[in-house]
Every structure is written in structure tokens, then in C-alpha cells.
CSV table of C-alpha atoms and ligand atoms in Angstrom, one decimal:
chain,number,residue,atom,x,y,z
A,1,MET,CA,-30.2,-16.1,-98.3
A,2,LYS,CA,-33.0,-13.6,-97.9
A,3,TYR,CA,-34.2,-11.9,-101.1
A,4,ILE,CA,-32.3,-14.5,-103.2
A,5,ASP,CA,-33.8,-17.9,-102.6
A,6,GLU,CA,-37.4,-16.7,-103.1
A,7,PHE,CA,-36.4,-15.4,-106.5
A,8,ARG,CA,-35.1,-18.8,-107.6
A,9,ASP,CA,-38.2,-20.9,-107.0
A,10,ARG,CA,-38.7,-23.5,-109.7
A,11,GLU,CA,-42.5,-23.7,-109.5
A,12,LYS,CA,-42.9,-20.0,-109.9
A,13,ALA,CA,-40.4,-20.1,-112.8
A,14,ALA,CA,-42.4,-22.8,-114.5
A,15,ALA,CA,-45.6,-20.8,-114.2
A,16,LEU,CA,-43.9,-17.7,-115.6
A,17,ILE,CA,-42.7,-19.7,-118.6
A,18,LYS,CA,-46.2,-20.9,-119.3
A,19,GLU,CA,-47.5,-17.3,-119.1
A,20,ILE,CA,-44.7,-16.2,-121.5
A,21,GLU,CA,-45.7,-19.0,-123.9
A,22,ALA,CA,-49.3,-17.9,-123.8
A,23,LEU,CA,-48.4,-14.3,-124.4
A,24,VAL,CA,-46.1,-15.1,-127.4
A,25,ALA,CA,-49.0,-17.0,-128.9
A,26,GLU,CA,-51.1,-13.8,-128.8
A,27,ILE,CA,-48.5,-11.6,-130.5
A,28,PRO,CA,-49.0,-11.8,-134.3
A,29,MET,CA,-45.5,-10.5,-135.1
A,30,ALA,CA,-44.0,-13.5,-133.5
A,31,LYS,CA,-45.3,-15.7,-136.2
A,32,GLU,CA,-43.2,-14.0,-138.8
A,33,ARG,CA,-39.9,-13.4,-137.1
A,34,PRO,CA,-38.4,-13.8,-133.6
A,35,ILE,CA,-39.0,-11.1,-131.0
A,36,HIS,CA,-35.6,-9.5,-130.1
A,37,ILE,CA,-35.1,-8.5,-126.5
A,38,MET,CA,-31.8,-6.9,-125.6
A,39,GLU,CA,-30.5,-7.2,-122.1
A,40,VAL,CA,-28.3,-4.1,-121.7
A,41,CYS,CA,-26.5,-5.2,-118.6
A,42,GLY,CA,-23.7,-7.8,-118.4
A,43,GLY,CA,-25.0,-8.9,-115.1
A,44,HIS,CA,-28.2,-10.1,-116.8
A,45,THR,CA,-26.1,-11.8,-119.5
A,46,HIS,CA,-24.4,-13.7,-116.7
A,47,SER,CA,-27.7,-14.8,-115.1
A,48,ILE,CA,-29.2,-15.8,-118.4
A,49,PHE,CA,-26.4,-18.2,-119.1
A,50,ARG,CA,-25.9,-19.4,-115.6
A,51,TYR,CA,-29.5,-20.4,-115.2
A,52,GLY,CA,-30.0,-21.5,-118.8
A,53,ILE,CA,-32.9,-19.0,-119.3
A,54,GLU,CA,-32.6,-18.9,-123.1
A,55,GLY,CA,-33.3,-22.6,-123.2
A,56,MET,CA,-36.5,-22.2,-121.2
A,57,LEU,CA,-38.0,-19.6,-123.5
A,58,PRO,CA,-40.1,-20.3,-126.5
A,59,LYS,CA,-38.1,-20.2,-129.8
A,60,GLU,CA,-40.0,-17.0,-130.9
A,61,ILE,CA,-38.0,-15.0,-128.3
A,62,GLU,CA,-34.4,-14.2,-129.1
A,63,LEU,CA,-32.2,-12.5,-126.4
A,64,VAL,CA,-29.6,-10.1,-127.7
A,65,HIS,CA,-26.7,-9.6,-125.3
A,66,GLY,CA,-25.9,-6.0,-125.1
A,67,PRO,CA,-22.7,-4.1,-124.5
A,68,GLY,CA,-23.2,-3.6,-120.8
A,69,CYS,CA,-20.1,-5.3,-119.6
A,70,PRO,CA,-17.6,-2.5,-118.8
A,71,VAL,CA,-14.6,-4.7,-119.1
A,72,CYS,CA,-15.7,-6.0,-122.5
A,73,VAL,CA,-16.0,-2.6,-124.1
A,74,LEU,CA,-12.6,-1.3,-122.9
A,75,PRO,CA,-10.5,-0.5,-125.9
A,76,MET,CA,-6.9,-1.9,-126.3
A,77,GLY,CA,-5.4,1.6,-126.2
A,78,ARG,CA,-6.8,2.1,-122.7
A,79,VAL,CA,-5.3,-1.2,-121.5
A,80,ASP,CA,-2.0,0.0,-122.9
A,81,ASP,CA,-2.3,3.2,-121.0
A,82,CYS,CA,-2.9,1.2,-117.8
A,83,VAL,CA,0.2,-0.8,-118.4
A,84,ALA,CA,2.2,2.3,-119.1
A,85,ILE,CA,1.1,3.8,-115.8
A,86,ALA,CA,1.6,0.6,-113.9
A,87,GLU,CA,5.2,0.1,-115.2
A,88,ARG,CA,6.4,3.6,-114.1
A,89,PRO,CA,8.8,3.3,-111.2
A,90,GLY,CA,7.2,4.2,-107.8
A,91,VAL,CA,3.6,3.5,-108.9
A,92,ILE,CA,1.2,1.0,-107.3
A,93,PHE,CA,-1.6,0.3,-109.8
A,94,THR,CA,-4.9,-0.9,-108.3
A,95,THR,CA,-7.8,-2.4,-110.2
A,96,PHE,CA,-10.8,-4.6,-109.9
A,97,GLY,CA,-9.8,-8.2,-110.6
A,98,ASP,CA,-11.9,-8.6,-113.8
A,99,ALA,CA,-9.8,-6.1,-115.6
A,100,MET,CA,-6.6,-8.0,-115.1
A,101,ARG,CA,-6.9,-10.3,-118.1
A,102,VAL,CA,-8.2,-7.8,-120.7
A,103,PRO,CA,-5.7,-8.0,-123.6
A,104,GLY,CA,-3.8,-4.8,-124.5
A,105,SER,CA,-1.9,-4.5,-127.8
A,106,LYS,CA,1.3,-5.8,-126.1
A,107,LYS,CA,0.2,-7.3,-122.8
A,108,SER,CA,-2.6,-7.4,-120.2
A,109,LEU,CA,-2.2,-6.1,-116.7
A,110,MET,CA,-1.7,-9.7,-115.6
A,111,GLN,CA,1.3,-10.1,-117.8
A,112,ALA,CA,2.6,-6.7,-116.7
A,113,LYS,CA,2.4,-7.9,-113.1
A,114,ALA,CA,4.3,-11.0,-114.0
A,115,ASP,CA,6.9,-8.8,-115.6
A,116,GLY,CA,7.4,-7.0,-112.3
A,117,ALA,CA,4.9,-4.1,-112.2
A,118,ASP,CA,3.3,-3.5,-108.8
A,119,ILE,CA,-0.3,-4.2,-109.7
A,120,ARG,CA,-2.8,-5.0,-107.0
A,121,MET,CA,-6.3,-6.3,-107.2
A,122,VAL,CA,-8.8,-4.4,-104.9
A,123,TYR,CA,-12.4,-5.1,-104.0
A,124,SER,CA,-13.3,-1.4,-103.5
A,125,PRO,CA,-11.7,2.0,-104.4
A,126,MET,CA,-11.6,2.6,-100.7
A,127,ASP,CA,-9.0,-0.3,-100.5
A,128,ALA,CA,-6.9,1.6,-103.0
A,129,LEU,CA,-7.1,4.7,-100.9
A,130,GLU,CA,-6.0,2.7,-97.9
A,131,ILE,CA,-3.0,1.5,-99.8
A,132,ALA,CA,-2.2,5.2,-100.6
A,133,ARG,CA,-2.4,6.0,-96.9
A,134,LYS,CA,0.0,3.2,-96.0
A,135,ASN,CA,2.5,4.0,-98.8
A,136,PRO,CA,2.9,7.8,-98.7
A,137,GLU,CA,6.1,7.6,-100.7
A,138,ARG,CA,4.5,5.8,-103.6
A,139,GLU,CA,1.9,7.0,-106.2
A,140,VAL,CA,-1.2,4.9,-106.0
A,141,VAL,CA,-3.5,4.9,-109.0
A,142,PHE,CA,-7.0,3.4,-109.0
A,143,PHE,CA,-8.4,2.2,-112.3
A,144,GLY,CA,-11.9,3.6,-112.3
A,145,LEU,CA,-14.1,1.4,-114.5
A,146,GLY,CA,-17.8,0.8,-115.0
A,147,PHE,CA,-21.1,2.4,-115.5
A,148,GLU,CA,-23.1,4.5,-113.1
A,149,THR,CA,-23.1,1.6,-110.6
A,150,THR,CA,-19.4,2.1,-109.7
A,151,MET,CA,-19.1,5.8,-110.7
A,152,PRO,CA,-20.4,7.1,-107.3
A,153,SER,CA,-18.0,4.9,-105.3
A,154,THR,CA,-15.0,6.2,-107.2
A,155,ALA,CA,-16.3,9.8,-106.8
A,156,LEU,CA,-16.8,9.3,-103.0
A,157,THR,CA,-13.3,8.0,-102.7
A,158,VAL,CA,-11.9,11.0,-104.5
A,159,LEU,CA,-13.9,13.3,-102.1
A,160,GLN,CA,-12.5,11.3,-99.2
A,161,ALA,CA,-8.9,11.7,-100.5
A,162,GLU,CA,-9.6,15.4,-100.7
A,163,ARG,CA,-10.9,15.6,-97.2
A,164,GLU,CA,-7.9,13.8,-95.8
A,165,GLY,CA,-5.5,15.7,-98.0
A,166,ILE,CA,-4.0,12.5,-99.5
A,167,ALA,CA,-1.8,13.7,-102.4
A,168,ASN,CA,-0.4,10.4,-103.6
A,169,PHE,CA,-3.7,9.0,-104.8
A,170,SER,CA,-5.2,9.4,-108.3
A,171,VAL,CA,-7.8,7.8,-110.5
A,172,PHE,CA,-7.4,6.7,-114.1
A,173,CYS,CA,-11.0,7.4,-115.0
A,174,ASN,CA,-12.7,5.1,-117.6
A,175,HIS,CA,-16.2,5.3,-116.3
A,176,ILE,CA,-18.9,5.2,-118.9
A,177,THR,CA,-22.4,6.4,-118.9
A,178,ILE,CA,-25.5,4.4,-120.0
A,179,VAL,CA,-27.8,6.8,-121.7
A,180,PRO,CA,-25.6,7.9,-124.6
A,181,THR,CA,-24.7,4.3,-125.1
A,182,LEU,CA,-28.4,3.3,-125.4
A,183,LYS,CA,-28.9,6.2,-127.8
A,184,ALA,CA,-26.1,5.0,-129.9
A,185,ILE,CA,-27.6,1.5,-130.0
A,186,LEU,CA,-31.1,2.9,-130.9
A,187,GLU,CA,-29.6,5.0,-133.6
A,188,SER,CA,-27.5,2.3,-135.2
A,189,PRO,CA,-28.8,1.5,-138.7
A,190,ASP,CA,-28.7,-2.3,-138.2
A,191,LEU,CA,-30.9,-2.0,-135.1
A,192,ASN,CA,-33.0,-5.1,-134.8
A,193,ILE,CA,-34.4,-4.8,-131.2
A,194,ASP,CA,-38.0,-4.8,-130.1
A,195,ALA,CA,-37.6,-4.2,-126.4
A,196,PHE,CA,-35.1,-3.8,-123.6
A,197,ILE,CA,-34.4,-5.4,-120.3
A,198,GLY,CA,-33.0,-2.4,-118.4
A,199,PRO,CA,-30.0,-2.5,-116.1
A,200,GLY,CA,-30.9,-3.0,-112.4
A,201,HIS,CA,-27.8,-1.7,-110.6
A,202,VAL,CA,-27.2,1.3,-112.8
A,203,SER,CA,-30.9,2.2,-112.2
A,204,MET,CA,-30.6,2.1,-108.5
A,205,VAL,CA,-28.3,5.0,-108.9
A,206,ILE,CA,-29.8,7.0,-111.7
A,207,GLY,CA,-33.5,6.0,-111.3
A,208,THR,CA,-35.9,5.2,-114.1
A,209,ALA,CA,-36.6,8.7,-115.5
A,210,PRO,CA,-33.5,8.9,-117.7
A,211,TYR,CA,-34.8,6.1,-119.9
A,212,GLU,CA,-38.1,7.9,-120.7
A,213,PHE,CA,-36.9,8.8,-124.2
A,214,ILE,CA,-36.7,5.1,-125.1
A,215,ALA,CA,-40.4,4.8,-124.7
A,216,SER,CA,-41.5,8.2,-125.8
A,217,PHE,CA,-39.2,8.8,-128.7
A,218,TYR,CA,-38.1,5.4,-129.9
A,219,LYS,CA,-41.4,3.7,-128.9
A,220,LYS,CA,-39.6,0.7,-127.4
A,221,PRO,CA,-40.7,-1.0,-124.1
A,222,MET,CA,-38.1,-1.3,-121.3
A,223,VAL,CA,-38.4,-3.2,-118.0
A,224,VAL,CA,-35.7,-2.5,-115.4
A,225,SER,CA,-34.9,-5.9,-113.9
A,226,GLY,CA,-33.4,-7.7,-111.0
A,227,PHE,CA,-30.8,-10.4,-111.5
A,228,GLU,CA,-32.3,-13.6,-110.1
A,229,PRO,CA,-33.9,-16.0,-112.6
A,230,LEU,CA,-37.4,-15.1,-111.6
A,231,ASP,CA,-36.6,-11.4,-111.9
A,232,VAL,CA,-35.4,-11.9,-115.5
A,233,LEU,CA,-38.3,-14.1,-116.4
A,234,GLN,CA,-40.8,-11.8,-114.9
A,235,SER,CA,-39.2,-8.9,-116.8
A,236,ILE,CA,-39.5,-10.8,-120.1
A,237,TRP,CA,-43.1,-11.4,-119.3
A,238,MET,CA,-43.7,-7.7,-118.6
A,239,VAL,CA,-42.0,-6.7,-121.8
A,240,LEU,CA,-44.1,-9.2,-123.8
A,241,LYS,CA,-47.3,-7.8,-122.2
A,242,GLN,CA,-46.3,-4.3,-123.4
A,243,ILE,CA,-45.7,-5.6,-126.9
A,244,LYS,CA,-49.0,-7.4,-127.0
A,245,ASP,CA,-50.9,-4.4,-125.7
A,246,GLY,CA,-49.1,-2.1,-128.1
A,247,ARG,CA,-47.6,-0.1,-125.3
A,248,ALA,CA,-44.1,1.3,-124.9
A,249,GLU,CA,-43.3,2.2,-121.3
A,250,ILE,CA,-40.5,2.2,-118.8
A,251,GLU,CA,-41.5,-0.3,-116.1
A,252,ASN,CA,-39.7,-1.3,-113.0
A,253,GLN,CA,-39.6,-5.0,-112.0
A,254,TYR,CA,-36.8,-4.4,-109.5
A,255,ALA,CA,-38.6,-1.9,-107.2
A,256,ARG,CA,-37.2,-3.7,-104.1
A,257,VAL,CA,-33.8,-2.2,-104.9
A,258,VAL,CA,-34.5,0.5,-107.5
A,259,PRO,CA,-36.5,3.5,-106.3
A,260,ASP,CA,-37.9,5.4,-109.3
A,261,ALA,CA,-35.8,8.5,-108.3
A,262,GLY,CA,-32.6,6.5,-107.9
A,263,ASN,CA,-30.1,7.4,-105.2
A,264,SER,CA,-29.8,11.2,-104.7
A,265,ALA,CA,-26.6,11.0,-102.5
A,266,ALA,CA,-24.9,9.0,-105.2
A,267,GLN,CA,-26.1,11.3,-108.0
A,268,ASP,CA,-24.8,14.3,-106.1
A,269,ALA,CA,-21.3,12.8,-105.7
A,270,VAL,CA,-21.3,12.0,-109.5
A,271,GLU,CA,-22.4,15.5,-110.4
A,272,LYS,CA,-19.8,17.1,-108.1
A,273,VAL,CA,-16.8,15.1,-109.3
A,274,TYR,CA,-17.2,14.3,-113.0
A,275,GLU,CA,-18.0,16.0,-116.2
A,276,LEU,CA,-18.8,14.4,-119.6
A,277,ARG,CA,-16.1,13.8,-122.1
A,278,ASP,CA,-16.8,14.9,-125.7
A,279,PHE,CA,-16.5,11.3,-126.8
A,280,PHE,CA,-15.2,8.0,-125.6
A,281,GLU,CA,-13.8,5.1,-127.5
A,282,TRP,CA,-15.4,1.7,-127.1
A,283,ARG,CA,-14.1,-1.6,-128.2
A,284,GLY,CA,-16.0,-2.9,-131.1
A,285,LEU,CA,-18.5,0.0,-131.1
A,286,GLY,CA,-16.1,2.9,-132.0
A,287,SER,CA,-16.4,6.3,-130.6
A,288,ILE,CA,-19.6,7.4,-128.9
A,289,ASP,CA,-20.3,11.0,-128.2
A,290,HIS,CA,-20.5,12.0,-124.5
A,291,SER,CA,-20.4,8.4,-123.4
A,292,GLY,CA,-17.6,8.7,-120.9
A,293,VAL,CA,-16.8,11.0,-117.9
A,294,LYS,CA,-13.6,12.5,-116.6
A,295,LEU,CA,-12.8,14.3,-113.3
A,296,ARG,CA,-13.7,18.0,-113.2
A,297,ALA,CA,-11.0,20.6,-113.2
A,298,ALA,CA,-11.5,21.1,-109.4
A,299,TYR,CA,-10.2,17.5,-108.9
A,300,ALA,CA,-7.4,17.7,-111.5
A,301,ARG,CA,-4.8,16.7,-108.9
A,302,TYR,CA,-6.6,13.3,-108.6
A,303,ASP,CA,-6.7,12.7,-112.3
A,304,ALA,CA,-4.1,10.1,-113.4
A,305,GLU,CA,-4.4,11.2,-117.0
A,306,LEU,CA,-3.1,14.6,-116.1
A,307,LYS,CA,-0.6,13.4,-113.5
A,308,PHE,CA,1.2,11.0,-115.9
A,309,ALA,CA,1.8,11.5,-119.5
A,310,LEU,CA,0.0,8.7,-121.3
A,311,PRO,CA,0.6,7.2,-124.7
A,312,ASN,CA,-3.2,7.5,-125.3
A,313,LEU,CA,-2.9,5.8,-128.6
A,314,GLN,CA,-5.8,4.3,-130.5
A,315,VAL,CA,-5.1,0.7,-131.3
A,316,ALA,CA,-7.1,-1.2,-133.8
A,317,ASP,CA,-8.4,-4.6,-132.7
A,318,PRO,CA,-6.8,-7.6,-134.4
A,319,ALA,CA,-8.4,-8.1,-137.8
A,320,ALA,CA,-9.8,-11.6,-137.2
A,321,CYS,CA,-11.4,-10.5,-134.0
A,322,GLN,CA,-15.2,-10.0,-134.4
A,323,CYS,CA,-16.0,-8.6,-131.0
A,324,GLY,CA,-17.7,-5.5,-132.5
A,325,ALA,CA,-20.1,-7.6,-134.6
A,326,VAL,CA,-20.9,-9.8,-131.6
A,327,LEU,CA,-21.5,-6.7,-129.4
A,328,LYS,CA,-23.9,-5.3,-131.8
A,329,GLY,CA,-25.8,-8.6,-132.1
A,330,VAL,CA,-24.9,-8.9,-135.8
A,331,ILE,CA,-23.3,-12.3,-135.3
A,332,LYS,CA,-23.3,-14.9,-132.5
A,333,PRO,CA,-20.1,-15.6,-130.7
A,334,TRP,CA,-19.6,-19.0,-132.2
A,335,GLN,CA,-19.7,-17.5,-135.6
A,336,CYS,CA,-16.3,-15.7,-134.9
A,337,ALA,CA,-13.5,-17.8,-136.5
A,338,LEU,CA,-11.4,-17.5,-133.4
A,339,PHE,CA,-14.1,-18.7,-131.0
A,340,GLY,CA,-13.0,-21.7,-128.9
A,341,THR,CA,-9.8,-22.1,-131.1
A,342,ALA,CA,-7.4,-19.2,-130.8
A,343,CYS,CA,-9.7,-17.4,-128.4
A,344,THR,CA,-10.7,-19.1,-125.1
A,345,PRO,CA,-11.2,-17.9,-121.5
A,346,GLU,CA,-7.6,-19.0,-120.7
A,347,THR,CA,-6.1,-17.1,-123.6
A,348,PRO,CA,-8.6,-14.4,-124.6
A,349,LEU,CA,-7.9,-12.5,-127.8
A,350,GLY,CA,-11.0,-10.4,-127.6
A,351,ALA,CA,-12.5,-8.7,-124.6
A,352,LEU,CA,-15.7,-10.6,-124.8
A,353,MET,CA,-13.9,-13.7,-123.8
A,354,VAL,CA,-12.5,-12.1,-120.6
A,355,SER,CA,-15.2,-11.5,-118.1
A,356,SER,CA,-17.9,-13.9,-117.2
A,357,GLU,CA,-20.3,-11.2,-118.3
A,358,GLY,CA,-18.9,-11.1,-121.8
A,359,SER,CA,-21.1,-13.1,-124.2
A,360,CYS,CA,-18.2,-15.1,-125.8
A,361,ALA,CA,-17.1,-16.3,-122.4
A,362,ALA,CA,-20.6,-17.0,-121.3
A,363,TYR,CA,-21.3,-19.1,-124.5
A,364,TYR,CA,-18.0,-20.9,-124.1
A,365,GLN,CA,-18.6,-21.7,-120.4
A,366,TYR,CA,-22.3,-22.6,-120.4
A,367,GLY,CA,-22.4,-24.1,-123.9
A,368,GLY,CA,-25.3,-22.3,-125.4
A,369,ILE,CA,-25.4,-25.7,-127.3
A,370,LYS,CA,-29.2,-25.5,-127.9
A,371,ALA,CA,-28.8,-22.1,-129.6
A,372,GLN,CA,-25.9,-23.3,-131.7
A,373,ALA,CA,-27.9,-26.4,-132.8
A,374,GLY,CA,-30.8,-24.2,-133.6
A,375,ALA,CA,-28.8,-21.9,-135.8
A,376,ALA,CA,-26.9,-24.6,-137.7
R,1,MET,CA,-18.8,-12.7,-93.8
R,2,LYS,CA,-17.9,-9.4,-92.3
R,3,ARG,CA,-16.6,-6.4,-94.2
R,4,GLN,CA,-16.4,-2.7,-93.7
R,5,VAL,CA,-19.0,-0.9,-95.9
R,6,ASN,CA,-19.3,2.7,-96.7
R,7,ILE,CA,-22.9,3.9,-96.1
R,8,ALA,CA,-22.7,7.5,-97.3
R,9,CYS,CA,-25.2,6.9,-100.0
R,10,ILE,CA,-28.0,5.4,-97.9
R,11,VAL,CA,-28.1,7.8,-95.0
R,12,SER,CA,-29.8,11.1,-94.9
R,13,ASP,CA,-31.3,13.5,-92.3
R,14,ASP,CA,-34.5,11.5,-92.0
R,15,ARG,CA,-32.7,8.2,-92.3
R,16,PRO,CA,-29.8,8.4,-89.9
R,17,ALA,CA,-27.0,5.8,-89.7
R,18,GLU,CA,-28.5,4.2,-86.6
R,19,SER,CA,-31.6,3.3,-88.5
R,20,CYS,CA,-29.6,1.0,-90.9
R,21,VAL,CA,-28.7,-1.6,-88.2
R,22,GLY,CA,-30.3,-4.9,-89.3
R,23,ASP,CA,-31.4,-3.6,-92.7
R,24,TRP,CA,-30.7,-5.6,-95.8
R,25,VAL,CA,-28.7,-3.4,-98.2
R,26,LEU,CA,-27.3,-3.9,-101.6
R,27,VAL,CA,-23.5,-3.5,-101.5
R,28,HIS,CA,-21.5,-2.8,-104.6
R,29,VAL,CA,-17.6,-2.5,-104.5
R,30,GLY,CA,-17.7,-1.7,-100.8
R,31,PHE,CA,-20.5,0.9,-100.9
R,32,ALA,CA,-24.1,0.3,-99.8
R,33,MET,CA,-26.1,1.7,-102.7
R,34,SER,CA,-29.7,0.8,-101.8
R,35,ARG,CA,-31.8,-0.3,-98.8
R,36,ILE,CA,-33.9,-3.3,-99.8
R,37,ASP,CA,-37.5,-2.3,-99.7
R,38,GLU,CA,-39.3,-5.1,-98.0
R,39,LYS,CA,-42.8,-4.0,-99.0
R,40,GLU,CA,-41.8,-4.0,-102.7
R,41,ALA,CA,-40.1,-7.3,-102.4
R,42,ALA,CA,-43.2,-8.8,-100.9
R,43,GLU,CA,-45.3,-7.2,-103.6
R,44,THR,CA,-43.2,-8.7,-106.4
R,45,LEU,CA,-43.4,-12.2,-104.8
R,46,LYS,CA,-47.1,-11.8,-104.4
R,47,ILE,CA,-47.5,-11.2,-108.2
R,48,LEU,CA,-45.4,-14.3,-108.8
R,49,THR,CA,-47.4,-16.4,-106.4
R,50,GLU,CA,-50.6,-15.3,-108.0
R,51,LEU,CA,-49.3,-16.2,-111.4
R,52,GLY,CA,-48.4,-19.6,-110.2
R,53,GLU,CA,-51.9,-20.1,-108.8
R,54,ALA,CA,-53.6,-18.8,-111.9
R,55,GLN,CA,-51.5,-21.3,-113.9
R,56,ALA,CA,-52.6,-24.1,-111.6
R,57,GLU,CA,-56.2,-23.1,-112.1
R,58,ILE,CA,-56.0,-23.0,-115.9
R,59,GLU,CA,-54.3,-26.3,-115.8
R,60,ALA,CA,-57.1,-27.8,-113.6
R,61,MET,CA,-59.8,-26.3,-115.9
R,62,ARG,CA,-58.1,-27.7,-119.0
R,63,LEU,CA,-57.9,-31.2,-117.5
R,64,SER,CA,-61.6,-31.2,-116.3
R,65,ALA,CA,-62.6,-29.8,-119.8
R,66,THR,CA,-61.0,-32.8,-121.5
R,67,GLU,CA,-62.7,-35.2,-119.1
R,68,VAL,CA,-66.1,-33.6,-119.8
R,69,GLY,CA,-65.3,-33.9,-123.5
R,70,ARG,CA,-64.6,-37.5,-123.2
R,71,ALA,CA,-67.7,-38.3,-121.3
R,72,ALA,CA,-69.9,-36.6,-123.9
R,73,SER,CA,-68.4,-38.5,-126.9
X,401,SF4,S1,-14.3,-15.3,-129.9
X,401,SF4,FE1,-12.8,-13.8,-129.1
X,401,SF4,S2,-12.2,-12.6,-130.8
X,401,SF4,FE2,-14.1,-13.6,-131.4
X,401,SF4,S3,-15.7,-12.2,-130.9
X,401,SF4,FE3,-15.4,-13.5,-129.2
X,401,SF4,S4,-14.0,-12.5,-127.8
X,401,SF4,FE4,-13.9,-11.5,-129.8
């Protein structure tokens, strides 16, 4: 397909890897310790594993898989809230498919569905609105999940519901926002990251300006990247060039999709519909100030949190589960005692084993054998 | 594959809906979020191609250098 095949070319990949090797040789720091590059976005984690990119890179480069997989950072208490809404009589609960298997403290949405709750997988929030149109006697709830990439589509759906006066539709809003999350990572005391591969799809919405503080204040390079193997390799090469030149800038490798200013129509919809929460709870990372959004008071009637009384409990992750340490890059997935034994993609105990963007599932599926052998 | 896609985010007064026909767009959960910029795509590929050529040249120079070395010894 156009704009995909060109970015998977083997010869170009080989040339890039040579360039990367040459650059690494010119960076003195790399002789003492590995260069840590974090890819923030779960989509990149997925590409890196799918194409075996880690194995192609010189051993001086270590990729740290960031927390940018929205399903993976969803706390158990939130899943319990979903189940509580879904099990109310008269409710149709709609969700993206990848949230179905995230474990709650008692059950996942998948198990709740097997127990009889009316839970439907949708491809788009617009599909959820369509279900509401067709079932006026039922309450239809959409599980709004994801970073700025999906935030505008949920907002536009709420605005559409308002225009049509659809009263039986609401959103359980769990959207999260990237900048406070990056700040929390940059402020964390065990931070061990030299540079970032920036999220491509989030950036096509918010643009590149919101990341400036990473370069100006924290002096870390970031390259906003596409998702094909050549995109990721070129971004790593650009990051290394910055490190070698002693620069810290926000660069854009994915200009074919990401305009520097982002998408203003999407930004307007986000601004109109949401406001920041004081804090939001993340699985494994704890509470991060201003990292989540909720619907503004003007849209309260579309807010499932207000429409239904929710248990809203904080539930601790199981003690043996090490998702938090993996998310922060403190340990590698296979160092969790549950990895591959009690916790597998078929029976995930932790959220990182659920989605193909989660680093545990990615290691389990694509082996990461070389990395394991190297660490042993 | 055919699917209905919401294009509210990629149309504006100077880029009306009619102008989208035939464009490549990036669609996320049923919403078109970006028109692919062909010029930028070509630019990125050009850099990658040049890198490939530069590598091939370096490689050729390295090979001929070793040959010269051998002839002299
Ligand atoms: S193996 Fe399972 S429990 Fe352990 S860190 Fe990974 S997802 Fe969490």
C-alpha cells in the first residue's frame, strides 16, 4: 500500500543501521554505558517488536518501552467501574476491543460479558452513538480511552449527540493526556533516559510545540516518529545525531502526517468538551497530577460518571505483579516472576500482558530472546 | 475495504470536503485525522535514498582502499 511499502525497504534499513553504528562509534558516552532511548508510544513498541528492531541495533543502544499504551496503564479500579456500569440492567456498554481483557479486581469486561452483561465491541465512538440511536429505551455508554489521538473522536461524538439531542448516550471518560505524563517520567528520581522517540499519532493532533519543554528545560532530544520500520530507524538515527552534536531539540521525522501545528479542528473539539482532572490514577505509576480529562460541566448529561453512581474504588495491583517496575523501565518483563508462568496473553494477570502494545505481551509474543540472552 | 469515515477534522474553509476526494488520509477509530502530505513523504524518502547511496559509496571507497593497500605491500 502507498506510504507503507516504501517505509519497509530492506536496503534502506541496512543503510540506516550502518549510519547508526557509525554515529554510536562517535559518541564517547556510549563506551561507558548504553544510550537509553525511550519510545513513549505503544504503537512504536509494537513496531519495534514486530520488525525485530532491537536486534538490528548496536548493543550500545537500549530501547526503553514507555507507558504510552492506554490499555496498559488503566488501573484495576477503573475496570471495576466499567464492569459495574455494564452490569446495570438496561445498559449497553461499548468499548474498543483491546480493553476487553484488561483484568479488574474481580473480572474483566470479557468475563462480565460471558456472565450476561450486554457489552459490545465497537470500532469507533460513532458506532456507539449509532447503537444509542437504534436503542432509545436503553442507556448506551461508550468507554472513552486513550491519549490525544482518540480524545477528539470521543469529543466530536459527544458534540454530535448534543446536536441530535440523543439523551441515552454517555461517555465513561478515561482519556489521558501526554504532556503531564512525560513530565512525571522526566521528574522521576530513577530516570535513566537520554532521549525520546515521540508519539506520532498524538502529535498529529497536538503538534510538536507542546514538547518544547523537554528540550529547553530537561535538555533531552526528542524526535516525533512514524510507525514503519524505516521511520523508527531514521528517528533513532536523528536522536543519535543530536546526542553526538550536543543538541537537544524537538524534531519531526513524521512530517508527512504530523504538521508542526497539529490539527486545529481536533484541538478545538478537545478544548470545548473536556477539562483537566486534578489527578488521574495510573496502573503501576500511581497518581499523576492533571494527567486525565473529564467532560466539562456543560456536557454533564453525557458523563457516565455522573449518570451512574460508581464504586470508584482504588484497588491495589496484586503483590507479585511487577507492572509498575516494568513500565518505569526499572526491570525487564522477563524479570517479573509471573512472566510466562502465571501471566500469559491468554490469562493476563497484569495489564502489560493484555494489549499487543504492552511490553510484556510483546516480549512474550516476539521472544526478545536476544535481549534475554544478553541480560543473562 | 469501504467504511464510513468522519472528516470533520480535515476540512476547513480553504480545504472543503470536495477537495478530499482521492486524498490519502490517516484514519483513527473512524475519524480522518490527517491528510498525508505527499511533498513531505517524498522528502523523507529522498533523505533515506541519499543515505543508502552514501553508504554504497563509503563501502566502495573502503573496498578500493584495501585493494590499493594490498598492491603497495
Ligand atoms: S508478567 Fe504480567 S504481572 Fe508481570 S509485569 Fe508483566 S504483565 Fe505485569
